[in-house]
Coordinates of N, CA and C in Angstrom, one line a residue:
X1 N 1.2 -0.7 -0.3 CA 0.4 0.3 -0.1 C 1.2 1.5 0.1
X2 N 0.3 2.2 -0.2 CA 1.0 3.4 -0.6 C 1.2 4.3 -0.3
X3 N 0.3 4.2 1.2 CA -0.3 5.5 1.9 C 0.1 4.7 3.6
X4 N 0.5 5.5 4.5 CA 0.2 4.8 5.3 C -0.9 4.6 6.6
X5 N -1.2 3.9 7.1 CA -2.7 3.7 8.0 C -2.2 3.7 9.0
X6 N -3.3 4.1 9.9 CA -3.8 4.2 11.6 C -4.6 2.6 11.3
X7 N -3.7 2.4 12.5 CA -4.7 1.0 12.9 C -4.8 0.7 14.5
X8 N -5.9 -0.2 14.3 CA -6.1 -1.3 15.9 C -6.4 -2.3 15.6
X9 N -5.9 -2.5 16.3 CA -5.6 -4.5 16.1 C -6.5 -5.1 17.9
X10 N -7.3 -5.8 17.7 CA -7.9 -5.7 18.5 C -7.9 -7.5 18.9
X11 N -7.7 -7.3 20.1 CA -6.7 -9.0 20.8 C -5.2 -8.6 20.9
X12 N -4.6 -8.9 21.9 CA -3.0 -8.9 22.5 C -2.6 -10.4 23.1
X13 N -2.9 -10.9 22.1 CA -3.0 -12.3 21.9 C -1.4 -12.5 21.3
X14 N -0.7 -14.2 21.5 CA 0.7 -13.9 20.8 C 0.5 -13.5 19.3
X15 N -1.1 -13.8 18.8 CA -1.6 -13.7 17.4 C -1.3 -12.2 16.5
X16 N -2.0 -11.3 17.7 CA -2.1 -9.4 18.1 C -1.2 -9.1 18.0
X17 N -0.3 -9.6 18.8 CA 1.0 -8.7 19.1 C 1.8 -8.9 18.0
X18 N 2.1 -9.7 17.7 CA 2.8 -10.2 15.9 C 2.3 -9.3 15.0
X19 N 1.3 -9.2 14.4 CA 0.8 -8.5 13.7 C 0.8 -7.3 13.9
X20 N 0.1 -7.0 15.0 CA 1.1 -4.8 15.7 C 2.3 -4.9 14.9
X21 N 3.3 -5.9 15.9 CA 5.0 -5.1 15.5 C 5.3 -5.5 14.7
X22 N 4.7 -6.5 13.0 CA 5.2 -6.8 11.8 C 3.9 -5.4 11.6
X23 N 3.0 -4.6 11.9 CA 2.5 -4.1 10.6 C 3.2 -2.4 11.3
X24 N 3.4 -2.2 12.2 CA 4.5 -0.9 12.9 C 5.6 -1.1 12.3
X25 N 6.7 -3.0 12.0 CA 7.7 -2.3 11.7 C 7.6 -2.1 9.6
X26 N 5.9 -2.7 9.3 CA 6.2 -2.0 7.4 C 5.4 -0.5 7.4
X27 N 6.0 0.3 8.4 CA 5.6 2.0 8.6 C 4.4 2.4 8.8
X28 N 2.9 1.5 9.3 CA 1.8 2.3 9.2 C 1.9 2.4 11.3
X29 N 0.8 3.0 11.4 CA 0.7 3.5 12.5 C -0.2 2.2 13.6
X30 N 0.2 2.3 14.9 CA -0.2 1.2 15.1 C -0.9 1.9 16.5
X31 N -2.4 2.7 16.3 CA -3.2 3.6 17.4 C -2.8 3.4 18.8
X32 N -4.0 2.0 19.1 CA -4.3 1.7 19.7 C -4.4 -0.3 19.5
X33 N -4.3 -1.1 20.4 CA -4.8 -2.5 20.5 C -5.6 -2.7 21.8
X34 N -6.5 -3.3 21.4 CA -7.8 -3.6 22.2 C -8.1 -4.8 23.2
X35 N -7.3 -4.9 24.6 CA -7.3 -6.1 25.6 C -8.3 -5.8 26.9
X36 N -8.5 -6.8 27.4 CA -9.3 -6.1 29.3 C -8.5 -7.0 29.6
X37 N -7.2 -7.7 29.6 CA -6.1 -8.6 29.6 C -4.8 -7.8 30.7
X38 N -4.9 -7.9 32.0 CA -3.8 -6.8 32.6 C -2.4 -7.2 32.4
X39 N -2.4 -8.7 32.2 CA -1.1 -9.3 31.8 C -1.1 -8.7 30.6
X40 N -1.7 -9.2 29.7 CA -1.6 -8.7 28.4 C -1.7 -7.2 28.0
X41 N -2.0 -6.5 28.4 CA -2.1 -5.2 28.4 C 0.0 -4.6 28.6
X42 N 0.8 -5.5 29.3 CA 1.9 -5.3 30.4 C 2.9 -6.1 28.9
X43 N 2.1 -7.5 28.5 CA 2.8 -7.1 27.2 C 3.0 -6.5 26.0
X44 N 1.7 -5.8 25.9 CA 1.7 -4.7 25.1 C 3.0 -3.5 25.1
X45 N 2.9 -3.3 26.6 CA 4.2 -2.5 27.1 C 5.3 -3.2 26.9
X46 N 5.7 -4.2 26.7 CA 7.1 -4.8 26.9 C 7.2 -4.4 25.1
X47 N 6.3 -4.9 23.7 CA 6.5 -5.1 22.7 C 6.3 -4.1 22.2
X48 N 5.6 -3.5 22.5 CA 4.9 -1.8 21.3 C 4.8 -0.8 22.4
X49 N 6.5 -0.5 23.5 CA 6.6 0.7 24.2 C 5.5 2.1 23.5
X50 N 4.8 2.7 24.4 CA 4.0 3.7 24.4 C 2.5 3.8 23.0
X51 N 1.9 2.5 22.9 CA 0.7 2.3 22.4 C -0.3 1.2 22.8
X52 N -1.2 2.7 23.3 CA -2.6 3.0 23.6 C -3.1 1.8 23.4
X53 N -3.7 0.8 25.1 CA -4.2 -0.2 25.1 C -5.8 0.3 25.5
X54 N -6.7 -0.2 25.2 CA -7.8 1.0 25.0 C -9.2 -0.8 24.6
X55 N -10.2 0.1 25.4 CA -11.5 -1.1 25.1 C -11.6 -0.6 23.6
X56 N -12.5 -2.3 22.8 CA -12.7 -2.6 21.8 C -13.5 -1.2 20.6
X57 N -14.7 -0.6 21.7 CA -14.9 0.3 20.8 C -13.8 1.8 20.8
X58 N -13.3 2.4 21.9 CA -12.5 3.1 21.9 C -11.5 2.8 20.5
X59 N -10.9 1.6 20.6 CA -9.9 1.7 19.8 C -10.5 1.4 18.7
X60 N -10.8 1.1 17.6 CA -11.6 1.5 16.7 C -11.9 2.5 16.3
X61 N -12.2 3.6 16.9 CA -12.7 4.2 16.5 C -11.9 6.0 15.3
X62 N -11.8 5.8 14.3 CA -11.2 7.0 13.0 C -10.1 5.9 13.0
X63 N -10.0 5.0 13.1 CA -8.4 4.1 12.2 C -9.3 4.2 11.2
X64 N -8.1 3.9 10.5 CA -8.3 3.1 8.6 C -8.1 2.0 8.7
X65 N -7.6 1.1 9.8 CA -8.2 -0.6 9.6 C -8.2 -1.0 10.7
X66 N -8.5 -1.8 11.0 CA -9.4 -2.2 12.1 C -8.7 -4.2 11.9
X67 N -7.6 -4.8 12.6 CA -7.6 -6.4 12.5 C -8.4 -7.0 13.8
X68 N -8.7 -8.0 13.8 CA -8.8 -8.4 14.5 C -8.6 -9.7 14.7
X69 N -7.9 -10.0 15.9 CA -6.5 -10.8 15.7 C -7.6 -11.4 16.8
X70 N -8.6 -12.2 17.0 CA -9.6 -13.3 17.8 C -9.8 -13.9 17.1
X71 N -10.1 -15.3 18.7 CA -10.8 -16.5 17.7 C -11.4 -16.5 17.6
X72 N -12.2 -17.6 16.3 CA -12.7 -16.9 14.9 C -14.2 -17.5 15.6
X73 N -14.5 -18.3 16.7 CA -15.8 -18.2 17.2 C -16.7 -16.6 18.0
X74 N -15.9 -16.2 17.8 CA -15.5 -14.9 18.4 C -15.9 -13.7 17.8
X75 N -15.4 -14.1 16.7 CA -15.9 -12.7 15.7 C -16.9 -12.0 15.3
X76 N -18.4 -13.4 15.8 CA -19.9 -13.2 14.9 C -20.3 -12.0 15.6
X77 N -20.0 -12.6 17.4 CA -21.0 -11.3 18.3 C -19.9 -10.4 18.5
X78 N -18.6 -10.3 18.3 CA -18.5 -9.1 18.2 C -18.1 -7.7 17.4
X79 N -18.9 -8.4 16.3 CA -18.5 -7.6 14.5 C -20.6 -7.2 15.2
X80 N -21.2 -8.1 15.3 CA -22.4 -7.6 15.3 C -22.6 -6.9 16.4
X81 N -21.7 -6.8 17.7 CA -22.0 -6.2 18.4 C -21.4 -4.4 18.4
X82 N -20.5 -4.5 17.5 CA -19.5 -2.9 16.9 C -20.9 -2.2 16.1
X83 N -21.7 -3.5 14.9 CA -23.0 -2.9 14.1 C -23.0 -2.0 15.5
X84 N -24.1 -2.7 15.8 CA -25.9 -2.3 17.0 C -24.6 -1.0 17.4
X85 N -24.1 -0.2 17.7 CA -23.4 0.5 18.8 C -22.8 0.7 17.9
X86 N -22.5 0.7 16.5 CA -22.9 1.6 15.0 C -21.2 3.0 15.1
X87 N -19.9 1.2 15.8 CA -18.3 2.2 15.9 C -17.5 2.1 15.5
X88 N -18.1 1.4 13.9 CA -17.8 1.2 12.8 C -17.7 2.0 11.3
X89 N -16.4 2.8 10.7 CA -17.4 3.8 9.9 C -17.0 3.5 8.3
X90 N -17.6 4.0 7.7 CA -17.8 3.7 6.1 C -16.2 4.4 5.7
X91 N -15.9 3.2 5.0 CA -14.7 3.1 4.1 C -13.4 2.7 4.9
X92 N -13.8 2.3 6.1 CA -12.5 1.7 7.6 C -12.6 -0.3 7.0
X93 N -11.0 0.1 6.2 CA -10.8 -1.5 6.1 C -11.0 -2.5 7.2
X94 N -11.9 -4.0 7.9 CA -11.7 -4.3 8.5 C -11.6 -6.1 8.2
X95 N -10.8 -6.9 8.9 CA -9.9 -7.6 8.3 C -10.1 -8.8 9.7
X96 N -10.1 -9.8 9.8 CA -9.4 -10.6 10.9 C -8.8 -12.0 10.6
X97 N -8.2 -12.3 12.3 CA -7.3 -13.9 11.7 C -7.3 -14.8 11.6
X98 N -8.7 -15.0 11.3 CA -9.0 -16.6 12.1 C -8.8 -17.2 10.9
X99 N -7.9 -18.8 10.4 CA -8.1 -20.0 9.2 C -9.8 -20.2 9.0
X100 N -10.9 -19.7 9.8 CA -12.2 -20.9 10.1 C -13.3 -19.7 8.8
X101 N -13.2 -18.4 8.7 CA -14.0 -17.5 8.2 C -13.3 -17.1 6.7
X102 N -14.4 -16.6 6.3 CA -13.3 -15.5 5.0 C -14.1 -14.1 5.5
X103 N -13.7 -13.9 4.3 CA -14.6 -12.3 4.9 C -15.6 -11.5 5.1
X104 N -17.2 -13.1 4.4 CA -18.7 -13.1 4.5 C -18.8 -12.3 6.3
X105 N -17.7 -13.4 7.2 CA -18.2 -12.6 8.6 C -18.6 -11.4 9.1
X106 N -18.0 -10.9 8.1 CA -18.1 -9.5 7.8 C -19.5 -8.5 7.5
X107 N -20.8 -9.5 7.0 CA -21.7 -8.9 6.7 C -22.3 -8.3 6.7
X108 N -22.9 -8.5 8.1 CA -23.2 -7.5 8.6 C -23.1 -6.0 8.6
X109 N -21.8 -6.0 9.0 CA -21.0 -5.2 9.3 C -21.0 -3.6 7.5
X110 N -21.8 -5.0 6.2 CA -21.7 -4.2 5.6 C -22.0 -2.6 4.9
X111 N -23.4 -3.2 5.8 CA -24.6 -2.1 5.5 C -23.9 -0.6 6.2
X112 N -22.7 -0.8 7.2 CA -22.4 0.4 7.6 C -21.1 0.9 6.7
X113 N -21.1 0.7 5.3 CA -20.0 1.0 4.6 C -18.3 0.5 4.6
X114 N -18.3 -0.2 5.7 CA -16.8 -1.0 5.4 C -16.0 -1.9 4.5
X115 N -14.8 -2.0 4.5 CA -14.2 -2.6 3.1 C -14.3 -3.7 3.9
X116 N -14.2 -5.4 3.6 CA -14.3 -7.1 4.4 C -13.0 -7.0 4.2
X117 N -12.3 -7.5 4.6 CA -10.8 -8.8 4.0 C -10.4 -9.9 5.6
X118 N -10.5 -10.5 5.0 CA -9.5 -12.1 5.5 C -7.8 -12.4 5.6
X119 N -7.1 -12.5 6.6 CA -6.0 -12.6 6.9 C -4.8 -13.7 7.5
X120 N -4.7 -14.9 7.1 CA -4.7 -15.5 8.5 C -2.9 -15.8 7.8
X121 N -2.0 -15.6 8.6 CA -0.5 -16.2 8.0 C -0.9 -17.8 8.8
X122 N -0.5 -18.1 8.0 CA -0.4 -20.1 8.2 C 1.0 -20.8 9.1
X123 N 1.2 -20.3 10.5 CA 2.2 -20.3 11.1 C 1.0 -21.0 12.5
X124 N 1.8 -21.0 13.5 CA 1.9 -21.5 14.6 C 2.8 -20.1 15.3
X125 N 2.3 -19.3 16.2 CA 2.5 -18.4 17.1 C 2.5 -18.9 17.9
X126 N 3.9 -18.1 18.9 CA 4.0 -19.0 19.9 C 3.9 -17.9 21.5
X127 N 4.0 -16.9 20.9 CA 3.9 -15.3 21.9 C 5.0 -15.0 22.2
X128 N 6.8 -15.1 22.1 CA 7.5 -15.0 21.9 C 8.0 -13.7 20.7
X129 N 7.6 -12.6 20.9 CA 7.8 -11.8 19.6 C 8.5 -12.0 19.1
X130 N 10.1 -12.3 19.3 CA 11.1 -12.2 17.8 C 10.8 -13.5 17.2
X131 N 10.6 -14.7 17.5 CA 9.7 -15.7 16.9 C 8.8 -15.1 15.9
X132 N 7.8 -15.3 16.8 CA 6.5 -15.0 15.4 C 6.6 -13.8 14.5
X133 N 7.7 -12.9 14.9 CA 8.2 -12.1 14.0 C 9.2 -12.3 13.2
X134 N 10.2 -13.0 13.0 CA 11.0 -14.1 12.4 C 9.5 -15.4 11.8
X135 N 9.4 -15.8 11.8 CA 8.2 -16.3 11.0 C 6.8 -16.0 10.1
X136 N 6.2 -14.9 10.8 CA 5.5 -14.1 10.2 C 6.2 -13.8 8.6
X137 N 7.7 -13.3 8.6 CA 8.4 -13.0 7.7 C 8.8 -14.0 6.1
X138 N 9.0 -15.1 7.4 CA 9.0 -16.2 6.1 C 8.0 -17.3 6.1
X139 N 6.6 -17.0 5.8 CA 4.9 -17.5 6.1 C 4.1 -17.2 4.2
X140 N 3.5 -17.9 4.9 CA 2.5 -17.8 3.7 C 1.1 -17.3 4.5
X141 N 0.6 -16.7 3.6 CA -0.6 -15.9 3.9 C -1.6 -15.7 3.5
X142 N -3.0 -16.3 4.0 CA -4.0 -16.7 3.6 C -4.6 -15.1 3.3
X143 N -5.7 -15.2 2.3 CA -6.1 -14.2 1.7 C -7.6 -14.6 1.0
X144 N -8.9 -13.1 0.9 CA -9.1 -13.2 0.7 C -10.1 -11.8 1.0
X145 N -11.4 -11.3 0.0 CA -12.0 -9.7 0.3 C -12.9 -10.6 -1.2
X146 N -13.2 -9.0 -0.9 CA -14.3 -8.9 -2.6 C -13.0 -8.3 -3.3
X147 N -13.6 -8.6 -4.6 CA -12.6 -8.8 -6.0 C -11.5 -7.4 -6.1
X148 N -12.2 -6.9 -5.7 CA -12.2 -5.1 -6.3 C -11.3 -4.7 -5.3
X149 N -10.9 -5.6 -3.8 CA -10.4 -4.9 -3.1 C -9.0 -6.1 -2.6
X150 N -8.9 -7.1 -3.3 CA -7.5 -8.2 -3.5 C -6.4 -8.0 -3.2
X151 N -6.2 -6.7 -4.8 CA -5.0 -6.4 -4.4 C -4.6 -6.1 -3.1
X152 N -5.3 -4.9 -2.4 CA -5.0 -4.2 -1.4 C -4.7 -5.5 0.6
X153 N -5.3 -6.3 0.7 CA -5.3 -8.1 1.6 C -3.9 -8.4 0.7
X154 N -3.6 -8.5 -0.4 CA -2.4 -9.2 -0.6 C -1.1 -8.2 -0.7
X155 N -1.7 -6.9 -0.9 CA 0.1 -6.2 -0.4 C 0.1 -6.2 1.1
X156 N -0.9 -5.9 2.0 CA -1.1 -6.5 3.3 C 0.0 -7.1 3.8
X157 N 0.0 -8.5 2.9 CA 0.5 -9.6 3.3 C 1.7 -9.9 2.8
X158 N 1.7 -9.0 2.0 CA 3.3 -8.6 1.5 C 4.3 -8.3 2.6
X159 N 3.9 -6.9 3.0 CA 3.6 -5.4 4.0 C 4.4 -7.2 5.1
X160 N 3.0 -7.6 5.5 CA 3.6 -8.4 6.5 C 4.8 -9.2 6.6
X161 N 5.6 -9.6 5.3 CA 7.0 -10.1 5.6 C 6.2 -11.6 4.8
X162 N 5.1 -12.0 4.6 CA 5.0 -12.9 4.1 C 4.4 -13.3 2.6
X163 N 3.9 -14.3 2.2 CA 3.5 -14.5 0.9 C 2.5 -14.7 0.3
X164 N 0.8 -13.8 -0.3 CA -0.1 -14.1 -0.3 C -0.2 -15.5 -1.3
X165 N -1.6 -16.0 -0.7 CA -2.3 -17.0 -1.0 C -4.0 -16.8 -1.3
X166 N -4.5 -16.8 -2.0 CA -5.6 -16.1 -2.4 C -6.4 -18.2 -1.6
X167 N -6.8 -17.9 -1.0 CA -8.3 -18.9 -0.5 C -9.5 -18.2 -0.7
X168 N -10.7 -18.5 -1.7 CA -11.9 -18.1 -1.7 C -12.9 -18.7 -1.0
X169 N -14.0 -18.2 -0.4 CA -14.8 -18.8 0.1 C -15.6 -19.9 0.1
X170 N -15.4 -20.4 -0.9 CA -15.6 -22.0 -1.1 C -14.9 -22.8 -0.7
X171 N -13.1 -22.4 -1.2 CA -12.6 -23.4 0.2 C -11.9 -23.0 2.0
X172 N -13.1 -22.2 1.9 CA -12.3 -22.4 3.4 C -13.0 -22.9 3.8
X173 N -13.6 -24.1 4.4 CA -14.0 -24.7 5.0 C -12.8 -25.9 5.1
X174 N -12.4 -26.3 3.8 CA -10.9 -27.1 3.9 C -9.3 -26.8 4.6
X175 N -9.9 -25.2 4.0 CA -8.1 -25.3 4.3 C -8.9 -24.3 5.7
X176 N -9.4 -24.6 6.5 CA -9.6 -24.5 8.3 C -9.1 -25.5 8.4
X177 N -9.9 -26.7 7.4 CA -9.6 -28.5 8.3 C -8.2 -29.4 8.4
X178 N -7.7 -28.7 7.4 CA -6.1 -28.6 6.7 C -5.7 -28.0 8.3
X179 N -5.6 -26.8 8.0 CA -4.8 -26.1 9.1 C -4.5 -27.2 10.8
X180 N -6.1 -27.2 11.1 CA -6.1 -27.7 12.4 C -5.5 -29.3 12.7
X181 N -5.9 -30.2 10.9 CA -5.2 -31.7 11.3 C -4.2 -31.5 11.5
X182 N -3.2 -30.4 10.5 CA -1.6 -30.3 10.6 C -0.8 -29.5 12.2
X183 N -2.0 -28.9 12.8 CA -1.5 -28.3 14.1 C -1.9 -29.2 14.7
X184 N -3.0 -30.2 14.9 CA -2.6 -31.4 16.2 C -2.2 -32.6 15.8
X185 N -2.1 -33.1 14.8 CA -1.5 -33.9 14.6 C 1.1 -33.7 14.6
X186 N 0.8 -32.5 14.6 CA 1.8 -32.6 14.6 C 2.6 -32.7 16.3
X187 N 1.8 -31.5 17.0 CA 2.1 -31.6 18.4 C 2.0 -32.8 19.0
X188 N 0.5 -33.6 18.6 CA 0.4 -35.3 19.1 C 1.6 -35.8 19.0
X189 N 2.1 -35.7 17.7 CA 3.8 -36.9 17.7 C 4.9 -36.6 17.8
X190 N 4.9 -34.9 18.3 CA 6.1 -34.6 18.6 C 5.8 -34.9 20.1
X191 N 5.2 -34.5 20.8 CA 5.2 -35.1 22.0 C 5.1 -36.5 22.2
X192 N 4.3 -37.2 22.1 CA 4.4 -38.9 21.6 C 5.9 -39.5 21.9
X193 N 7.0 -38.4 20.9 CA 8.5 -38.9 20.8 C 9.2 -38.5 21.5
X194 N 9.2 -37.0 22.4 CA 9.9 -36.9 23.2 C 9.5 -37.5 24.7
X195 N 8.2 -37.5 24.8 CA 7.7 -38.0 26.2 C 8.6 -40.0 26.1
X196 N 8.9 -41.0 25.1 CA 9.4 -42.0 24.8 C 11.2 -41.6 25.3
X197 N 11.5 -40.7 24.6 CA 13.3 -40.1 25.4 C 13.2 -40.3 26.1
X198 N 12.4 -39.4 27.1 CA 12.6 -38.2 28.5 C 12.3 -39.5 29.3
X199 N 11.3 -40.6 28.5 CA 10.9 -41.8 29.5 C 12.4 -42.1 29.7
X200 N 13.2 -42.1 28.9 CA 14.1 -43.6 28.8 C 15.6 -43.2 28.7
X201 N 15.3 -40.9 30.2 CA 16.4 -40.1 30.8 C 17.7 -40.1 29.2
X202 N 17.4 -40.0 28.0 CA 18.5 -39.8 27.4 C 18.4 -37.9 27.1
X203 N 19.9 -37.7 27.4 CA 19.8 -36.1 27.3 C 19.6 -34.8 26.0
X204 N 18.7 -34.0 26.1 CA 18.8 -33.4 24.8 C 17.7 -34.0 24.0
X205 N 16.5 -34.6 24.8 CA 16.2 -35.2 23.3 C 15.1 -34.2 22.8
X206 N 15.2 -33.6 23.2 CA 14.0 -32.5 21.9 C 15.0 -31.4 21.1
X207 N 16.4 -31.8 21.3 CA 17.1 -31.5 20.4 C 17.8 -32.9 19.4
X208 N 18.0 -34.3 20.2 CA 17.8 -34.6 19.4 C 16.6 -35.2 18.0
X209 N 15.1 -34.6 18.3 CA 14.5 -35.1 17.7 C 13.9 -33.7 16.7
X210 N 14.6 -32.1 16.8 CA 13.9 -31.3 16.2 C 14.5 -31.5 14.5
X211 N 16.1 -32.4 14.5 CA 16.3 -32.9 12.9 C 16.0 -33.7 12.4
X212 N 15.4 -34.6 12.9 CA 14.7 -35.7 12.3 C 13.7 -35.2 12.4
X213 N 12.9 -34.6 12.6 CA 11.4 -34.4 12.9 C 11.7 -33.1 11.6
X214 N 12.0 -32.3 11.2 CA 11.8 -30.9 10.5 C 12.4 -31.9 9.1
X215 N 13.4 -33.1 9.5 CA 13.7 -33.7 7.5 C 12.4 -34.0 7.5
X216 N 11.8 -35.3 8.4 CA 10.9 -36.2 7.9 C 9.8 -34.9 7.8
X217 N 9.2 -33.9 8.2 CA 8.5 -33.3 7.7 C 8.8 -32.7 6.2
X218 N 10.2 -31.7 5.7 CA 9.9 -31.7 4.4 C 10.2 -33.0 3.7
X219 N 10.1 -34.2 3.7 CA 10.6 -35.1 3.6 C 9.1 -35.8 3.2
X220 N 7.9 -35.7 4.2 CA 6.6 -36.1 4.1 C 5.8 -35.2 2.9
X221 N 6.2 -33.3 3.0 CA 5.7 -32.3 2.0 C 6.0 -33.2 0.7
X222 N 7.5 -33.1 0.6 CA 7.9 -33.6 -0.5 C 6.7 -34.9 -1.1
X223 N 6.9 -35.8 -1.1 CA 6.6 -36.8 -1.5 C 4.6 -37.8 -1.6
X224 N 3.9 -37.4 -0.3 CA 3.1 -36.9 -0.1 C 1.6 -36.1 -1.7
X225 N 1.2 -38.2 -0.9 CA 0.0 -37.8 -2.2 C -1.2 -37.5 -1.5
X226 N -2.2 -37.0 -1.7 CA -3.4 -36.9 -2.1 C -4.2 -37.9 -1.1
X227 N -4.9 -38.6 0.3 CA -5.9 -38.8 0.4 C -6.3 -39.3 -0.6
X228 N -7.1 -40.8 -0.7 CA -7.7 -41.6 -1.6 C -9.2 -41.8 -0.9
X229 N -9.6 -41.7 -1.8 CA -11.3 -42.1 -1.1 C -11.6 -43.2 -1.6
X230 N -12.1 -44.0 -0.2 CA -11.8 -45.9 -1.1 C -13.0 -46.1 -2.0
X231 N -14.3 -45.0 -2.3 CA -15.3 -45.1 -3.0 C -14.6 -44.9 -5.2
X232 N -13.0 -44.2 -4.9 CA -12.2 -44.7 -5.5 C -11.8 -45.8 -6.4
X233 N -11.1 -46.2 -5.4 CA -10.9 -47.3 -5.0 C -11.5 -49.0 -5.6
X234 N -13.1 -48.2 -5.2 CA -13.8 -49.5 -5.2 C -14.2 -48.9 -7.4
X235 N -14.4 -47.8 -7.7 CA -15.1 -47.4 -8.7 C -13.9 -48.3 -9.7
X236 N -12.6 -47.7 -9.8 CA -11.8 -48.4 -9.8 C -11.9 -50.1 -10.7
X237 N -11.7 -50.8 -9.1 CA -12.2 -52.5 -9.4 C -13.0 -52.6 -10.1
X238 N -14.3 -51.4 -10.3 CA -15.8 -52.5 -11.3 C -15.0 -52.1 -13.0
X239 N -14.4 -51.5 -12.9 CA -14.4 -51.0 -14.7 C -14.0 -52.5 -14.9

């Protein structure tokens, strides 16, 4: 984007902090971060000194871009509340970071004239600012918006440091499922492997596993084939 934006981030968890830091590093202006958690407010002060922590309604007032970095299940009710209070304004860019929804989650706010976008970095956030910032700069970022606005959200993804990938509404459910499967599967397998080595009293178990897990994942991604539907195999047998 050619112009600098005034930005509010809703949510000061690992995603919100990482997004706010990346937006600030890109030259935009973080006007406020919304959170009601005192511990997270302290983290905001540590990662982005001087940034105002404010209630949601105050944070979104008068900014160019609002980024909702909150769990997907909280989005609908929060957007609805902001619509009812008339807190969003015409021409305001609104984006969320949930893998579960496209930009249609903002449909109720379209009557106020907002410009809806979805922007989900496909990484595991840690809450450690330096780690998350590095991962974000080497990530793919799923984006979607109305066609006329797509270049805007793609540019925003690039400014965050990632590479935008368009995930349209009809693909969103399978995208979200894939992200969930990959995240939970890796956590389960890594946890089992760590437990086995620690139960065997082997030193540096996590370091030992890091190399094999990384190389195994890379090889799996290189050679993996799509899951085959058993019904397809039956059809082949009947031909």
